[in-house]
Amino acid sequence: MNQKAKNLADLYRDTLLNNVIPFWSNHSVDWSNGGYFTCLDNNGKVYDTDKFIWLQNRQLWTYSMFYNRLEKRSEWLKIAKHGADFLAQHGRDKDGNWYFALDKLGQPLVQPYNIFSDCFAAMAYSQYALASGDDLAREIALQAYHNVLRRQINPKGKYNKAYPGTRSLKSLAVPMILANLSLEMDWLLEDTQLEEILAQTVREVMEDFLDADTGLMYENVTPEGQHLDCFDGRLINPGHGIEAMWFIMDIARLNSDRQLIDRAVDVVLKILNFGWDKQYEGIYYFMDAQGYPPDRLEWDQKLWWVHLETLVALLMGFNLTQRSECWSWFERVHDYTWKHFSDRHSGEWFGYLNRRGEVLLNLKGGKWKGCFHVPRALYLCWQQLEILNSK
Amino acid sequence: MNQKAKNLADLYRDTLLNNVIPFWSNHSVDWSNGGYFTCLDNNGKVYDTDKFIWLQNRQLWTYSMFYNRLEKRSEWLKIAKHGADFLAQHGRDKDGNWYFALDKLGQPLVQPYNIFSDCFAAMAYSQYALASGDDLAREIALQAYHNVLRRQINPKGKYNKAYPGTRSLKSLAVPMILANLSLEMDWLLEDTQLEEILAQTVREVMEDFLDADTGLMYENVTPEGQHLDCFDGRLINPGHGIEAMWFIMDIARLNSDRQLIDRAVDVVLKILNFGWDKQYEGIYYFMDAQGYPPDRLEWDQKLWWVHLETLVALLMGFNLTQRSECWSWFERVHDYTWKHFSDRHSGEWFGYLNRRGEVLLNLKGGKWKGCFHVPRALYLCWQQLEILNSK
């Protein structure tokens, strides 16, 4: 096992450092106007210049995080600063809410209707404040974090189209991101505040969103944690549920909560059994818990982040529990993922495959795929493989 | 040609009367609560009970239209009245704007953020007023029509997330639906009002949205009819463009405008050349005018309405111009469509195929597919084939 783990660790590390990070450093930085281009074709050529705030902040986070955790490379800090300065100037409305999209010059295109723009801003500026020591970055991070706390009850605010009272659903994305975000920002928060948020998140995810009978994670439940028989209420997003589980394992590890770790691993395995395409391999994007036709037309596509987050969850689960199913699933998902998504020749990974695993969109970045899931997951897998190797 | 046209006319008529209308009459009417179920699986079993206003009104329109134009069957009027009564009671907010979705009891689920709910209400109640002679229906139709006129400048109202001023785009859907709707409501409008709207629509569609160089119809252009180099500005929806062209032919025929008819047919043929999948056949759902990756993940899927509206446009174009390309394209699209979408055994048609033409969702109705495009197109094709047959 040790030699295998070592070879894999080398693969994940080398791909991260020699293939993925250089792709973004070489192609995505808009040195003329500030910020980053994320719509990059197969070879890194920019095909659209709009700047989507999720992805701008995620790239700022990624470069800052690598500077903080991997190596103090001045190039990485320079690229981070390049995004941070642009976003600090253009990213927010006068009330401090984060827009959804800007044009290449930084002019706002889409209003701040989306709480996750603020989430990723908080994560990004928290990492960047650590990297740069910049007080303004720290202030921006805290302001964005407080936006998220304030808006979590009604994330879309006045853009919420649900009629009040008829049908209340809450979304897995909110506690999940809040947990991840609070862990990221622990150095800026009071200890008791962090503990409270994490305890509340774990309870909500593992009691309200987890279905005890099937072991599946639902995307939407009532505020009381009940299922509703409607499209949103039946929705399963396997990749999202699995990603949530490695956030939970992360929290459980901090608290040495072995029982919670086991439960999270159980859920990962249940979701994989449910969400794995037995005919063509790979993990479906969306499913209906009762097997009805989902309302998402892209339901059977295979997405990069789903598979990468699964690899992280499986390695983390294996290291924490030594359960052999984690390792056998890891090998299976690893083989599929590296065969279909990675691109040794042109750099970065493809994002969107059809059900058969064929490339659906000839791109390495777009409106929703930026410099985030690939480098983060390669880094986390590499770290987990080193732990395994050192045992 | 005559025997061929006669056989085809019989096929379209028989499928409409013996396969498609019975499917909806037997499976979709909610006799307990009012209105219609549209989420019907392959065999007509209800798998979701929410009531989407577009589809409720479209089904009311369809049954009323067949009663008016095809045959005075009391069963059809009864089914129309069943929907009309339910929607008159539950469909609108206190200001008369049409909600987007209701639950099965008629309680509002989604706010009136969408102008097309009002469009389809106007069409539906206009047909139903003709069928029933009901004064209230006539009032509801006119009220909805005035909502559309009032809201056409900013169709999403307060739910519009575009930041004002940075980038203005107008959408092909608005003039297109306004033309179709005004033709539908001609019996309720002043002659001069109708003529003005139609002239304005034709100008806007054929000058602003039609690209003179490529002959393609764009989904979004600036208010002045210029292209913008962004995802929405590069978007081509082949089926939508083709459907718009048969609306234009309809208007041109009324005015005996032979030149306009020829131009509309040219556009249909250009779009087909651009949007036809040379590898697997069928017409793509979305494309990027410059060949970049579209931002819609479902871009390469083959949708029922795209192919059905194309059949209507090609037959109408052939009858009006006798151009042989219309007929050869008709035969090609007809063969594909009947082979892949129709279902002789269980009734109605499949809606969503993957690029290879395999069924993607095992349903006959859903959130966006109801009793509308299949019966309307079968009826219109049948009528066109009868004209051809009688020549």
PDB file of C-alpha atoms in Angstrom, chain A residues 39 41 45-50 52 99 102-104 107-113 156 158-164 166-167 229-232 234 280 285 288 292-301 303 352 354 356 358 360-363 366-368, chain B residues 39 41 45-50 52 99 102-104 107-113 156 158-164 166-167 229-232 234 280 285 288 292-301 303 352 354 356 358 360-363 366-368:
ATOM      1  CA  CYS A  39     -14.053  31.335 -19.538  1.00  0.00           C
ATOM      2  CA  ASP A  41     -11.264  26.991 -23.827  1.00  0.00           C
ATOM      3  CA  LYS A  45      -7.803  30.849 -24.766  1.00  0.00           C
ATOM      4  CA  VAL A  46     -10.303  33.361 -23.347  1.00  0.00           C
ATOM      5  CA  TYR A  47     -13.677  33.005 -25.075  1.00  0.00           C
ATOM      6  CA  ASP A  48     -15.748  35.235 -22.789  1.00  0.00           C
ATOM      7  CA  THR A  49     -14.610  38.114 -20.617  1.00  0.00           C
ATOM      8  CA  ASP A  50     -17.391  38.456 -18.034  1.00  0.00           C
ATOM      9  CA  PHE A  52     -18.485  35.920 -12.203  1.00  0.00           C
ATOM     10  CA  TYR A  99     -22.737  41.294  -6.985  1.00  0.00           C
ATOM     11  CA  LEU A 102     -19.252  42.062 -13.458  1.00  0.00           C
ATOM     12  CA  ASP A 103     -18.062  42.857 -16.947  1.00  0.00           C
ATOM     13  CA  LYS A 104     -14.351  42.774 -17.665  1.00  0.00           C
ATOM     14  CA  GLN A 107     -18.966  47.258 -14.017  1.00  0.00           C
ATOM     15  CA  PRO A 108     -21.832  45.395 -12.323  1.00  0.00           C
ATOM     16  CA  LEU A 109     -23.903  43.127 -14.550  1.00  0.00           C
ATOM     17  CA  VAL A 110     -25.996  41.053 -12.155  1.00  0.00           C
ATOM     18  CA  GLN A 111     -27.364  42.220  -8.807  1.00  0.00           C
ATOM     19  CA  PRO A 112     -26.383  40.682  -5.440  1.00  0.00           C
ATOM     20  CA  TYR A 113     -29.208  38.139  -5.436  1.00  0.00           C
ATOM     21  CA  LYS A 156     -32.245  35.379  -2.196  1.00  0.00           C
ATOM     22  CA  LYS A 158     -36.176  40.354  -2.523  1.00  0.00           C
ATOM     23  CA  TYR A 159     -35.347  38.134  -5.505  1.00  0.00           C
ATOM     24  CA  ASN A 160     -36.952  35.138  -3.794  1.00  0.00           C
ATOM     25  CA  LYS A 161     -39.821  34.005  -6.021  1.00  0.00           C
ATOM     26  CA  ALA A 162     -41.377  31.513  -3.605  1.00  0.00           C
ATOM     27  CA  TYR A 163     -44.831  32.555  -2.412  1.00  0.00           C
ATOM     28  CA  PRO A 164     -44.598  32.849   1.370  1.00  0.00           C
ATOM     29  CA  THR A 166     -47.504  27.635   0.977  1.00  0.00           C
ATOM     30  CA  ARG A 167     -44.440  25.467   0.956  1.00  0.00           C
ATOM     31  CA  ASP A 229     -43.224  15.182  -2.369  1.00  0.00           C
ATOM     32  CA  CYS A 230     -42.343  17.747  -5.048  1.00  0.00           C
ATOM     33  CA  PHE A 231     -39.465  18.207  -7.516  1.00  0.00           C
ATOM     34  CA  ASP A 232     -37.274  20.144  -5.087  1.00  0.00           C
ATOM     35  CA  ARG A 234     -37.266  14.757  -3.989  1.00  0.00           C
ATOM     36  CA  TYR A 280     -21.537   3.829 -18.109  1.00  0.00           C
ATOM     37  CA  TYR A 285     -25.400  14.991 -11.385  1.00  0.00           C
ATOM     38  CA  ASP A 288     -35.002  11.944  -7.970  1.00  0.00           C
ATOM     39  CA  TYR A 292     -39.170   9.857 -11.089  1.00  0.00           C
ATOM     40  CA  PRO A 293     -37.836  11.970 -13.959  1.00  0.00           C
ATOM     41  CA  PRO A 294     -35.840  14.865 -12.473  1.00  0.00           C
ATOM     42  CA  ASP A 295     -36.709  18.376 -13.665  1.00  0.00           C
ATOM     43  CA  ARG A 296     -33.026  19.099 -14.433  1.00  0.00           C
ATOM     44  CA  LEU A 297     -32.265  18.233 -18.037  1.00  0.00           C
ATOM     45  CA  GLU A 298     -28.561  17.818 -17.261  1.00  0.00           C
ATOM     46  CA  TRP A 299     -29.297  15.136 -14.659  1.00  0.00           C
ATOM     47  CA  ASP A 300     -27.269  12.298 -16.241  1.00  0.00           C
ATOM     48  CA  GLN A 301     -24.134  14.329 -16.984  1.00  0.00           C
ATOM     49  CA  LEU A 303     -19.330  16.744 -13.656  1.00  0.00           C
ATOM     50  CA  TYR A 352     -18.658  18.504 -18.286  1.00  0.00           C
ATOM     51  CA  ASN A 354     -22.200  13.399 -21.125  1.00  0.00           C
ATOM     52  CA  ARG A 356     -21.139   8.107 -21.607  1.00  0.00           C
ATOM     53  CA  GLU A 358     -17.516  11.929 -23.587  1.00  0.00           C
ATOM     54  CA  LEU A 360     -19.727  17.692 -23.652  1.00  0.00           C
ATOM     55  CA  LEU A 361     -18.206  21.174 -23.577  1.00  0.00           C
ATOM     56  CA  ASN A 362     -14.751  21.827 -24.942  1.00  0.00           C
ATOM     57  CA  LEU A 363     -13.669  24.080 -22.103  1.00  0.00           C
ATOM     58  CA  GLY A 366     -16.697  28.843 -17.840  1.00  0.00           C
ATOM     59  CA  LYS A 367     -19.442  30.587 -15.961  1.00  0.00           C
ATOM     60  CA  TRP A 368     -19.462  27.988 -13.150  1.00  0.00           C
TER      61      TRP A 368
ATOM     62  CA  CYS B  39     -46.305  15.639 -14.766  1.00  0.00           C
ATOM     63  CA  ASP B  41     -44.894   9.414 -16.846  1.00  0.00           C
ATOM     64  CA  LYS B  45     -49.363   8.075 -14.391  1.00  0.00           C
ATOM     65  CA  VAL B  46     -49.141  11.289 -12.362  1.00  0.00           C
ATOM     66  CA  TYR B  47     -45.728  11.572 -10.682  1.00  0.00           C
ATOM     67  CA  ASP B  48     -45.978  15.171  -9.454  1.00  0.00           C
ATOM     68  CA  THR B  49     -49.077  17.202  -8.663  1.00  0.00           C
ATOM     69  CA  ASP B  50     -47.863  20.805  -8.872  1.00  0.00           C
ATOM     70  CA  PHE B  52     -47.514  25.201 -13.572  1.00  0.00           C
ATOM     71  CA  TYR B  99     -48.610  33.254 -10.695  1.00  0.00           C
ATOM     72  CA  LEU B 102     -49.715  26.537  -7.799  1.00  0.00           C
ATOM     73  CA  ASP B 103     -49.975  23.405  -5.720  1.00  0.00           C
ATOM     74  CA  LYS B 104     -52.655  20.862  -6.587  1.00  0.00           C
ATOM     75  CA  GLN B 107     -52.496  27.585  -3.488  1.00  0.00           C
ATOM     76  CA  PRO B 108     -49.783  29.834  -4.943  1.00  0.00           C
ATOM     77  CA  LEU B 109     -46.253  28.437  -4.927  1.00  0.00           C
ATOM     78  CA  VAL B 110     -44.271  30.776  -7.159  1.00  0.00           C
ATOM     79  CA  GLN B 111     -44.846  34.516  -7.551  1.00  0.00           C
ATOM     80  CA  PRO B 112     -45.896  36.167 -10.836  1.00  0.00           C
ATOM     81  CA  TYR B 113     -42.334  36.848 -11.975  1.00  0.00           C
ATOM     82  CA  LYS B 156     -39.522  40.158 -14.897  1.00  0.00           C
ATOM     83  CA  LYS B 158     -38.901  43.527  -9.558  1.00  0.00           C
ATOM     84  CA  TYR B 159     -37.456  40.026 -10.018  1.00  0.00           C
ATOM     85  CA  ASN B 160     -35.143  41.275 -12.784  1.00  0.00           C
ATOM     86  CA  LYS B 161     -31.578  40.657 -11.614  1.00  0.00           C
ATOM     87  CA  ALA B 162     -29.797  42.602 -14.349  1.00  0.00           C
ATOM     88  CA  TYR B 163     -27.978  45.675 -13.047  1.00  0.00           C
ATOM     89  CA  PRO B 164     -29.510  48.636 -14.878  1.00  0.00           C
ATOM     90  CA  THR B 166     -24.350  48.214 -17.878  1.00  0.00           C
ATOM     91  CA  ARG B 167     -25.652  45.920 -20.552  1.00  0.00           C
ATOM     92  CA  ASP B 229     -20.186  39.423 -27.362  1.00  0.00           C
ATOM     93  CA  CYS B 230     -21.370  37.632 -24.212  1.00  0.00           C
ATOM     94  CA  PHE B 231     -23.120  34.322 -23.468  1.00  0.00           C
ATOM     95  CA  ASP B 232     -26.633  35.711 -23.885  1.00  0.00           C
ATOM     96  CA  ARG B 234     -24.176  34.873 -28.734  1.00  0.00           C
ATOM     97  CA  TYR B 280     -26.470  12.036 -34.966  1.00  0.00           C
ATOM     98  CA  TYR B 285     -31.372  22.893 -28.422  1.00  0.00           C
ATOM     99  CA  ASP B 288     -23.229  29.658 -29.594  1.00  0.00           C
ATOM    100  CA  TYR B 292     -17.858  28.713 -28.297  1.00  0.00           C
ATOM    101  CA  PRO B 293     -19.110  26.405 -25.556  1.00  0.00           C
ATOM    102  CA  PRO B 294     -22.677  27.443 -24.666  1.00  0.00           C
ATOM    103  CA  ASP B 295     -23.457  28.072 -20.996  1.00  0.00           C
ATOM    104  CA  ARG B 296     -26.498  25.764 -21.154  1.00  0.00           C
ATOM    105  CA  LEU B 297     -25.505  22.227 -20.208  1.00  0.00           C
ATOM    106  CA  GLU B 298     -28.492  20.784 -22.109  1.00  0.00           C
ATOM    107  CA  TRP B 299     -27.318  22.382 -25.357  1.00  0.00           C
ATOM    108  CA  ASP B 300     -26.947  19.189 -27.421  1.00  0.00           C
ATOM    109  CA  GLN B 301     -30.248  17.586 -26.415  1.00  0.00           C
ATOM    110  CA  LEU B 303     -36.367  18.476 -27.749  1.00  0.00           C
ATOM    111  CA  TYR B 352     -36.348  15.000 -24.154  1.00  0.00           C
ATOM    112  CA  ASN B 354     -29.990  12.995 -25.596  1.00  0.00           C
ATOM    113  CA  ARG B 356     -27.897  10.391 -29.871  1.00  0.00           C
ATOM    114  CA  GLU B 358     -32.150   8.152 -26.964  1.00  0.00           C
ATOM    115  CA  LEU B 360     -33.384  11.051 -21.658  1.00  0.00           C
ATOM    116  CA  LEU B 361     -36.437  11.414 -19.416  1.00  0.00           C
ATOM    117  CA  ASN B 362     -39.085   8.733 -19.264  1.00  0.00           C
ATOM    118  CA  LEU B 363     -42.022  11.125 -19.292  1.00  0.00           C
ATOM    119  CA  GLY B 366     -43.450  17.596 -16.806  1.00  0.00           C
ATOM    120  CA  LYS B 367     -42.791  21.071 -15.541  1.00  0.00           C
ATOM    121  CA  TRP B 368     -42.322  22.481 -19.055  1.00  0.00           C
TER     122      TRP B 368
END
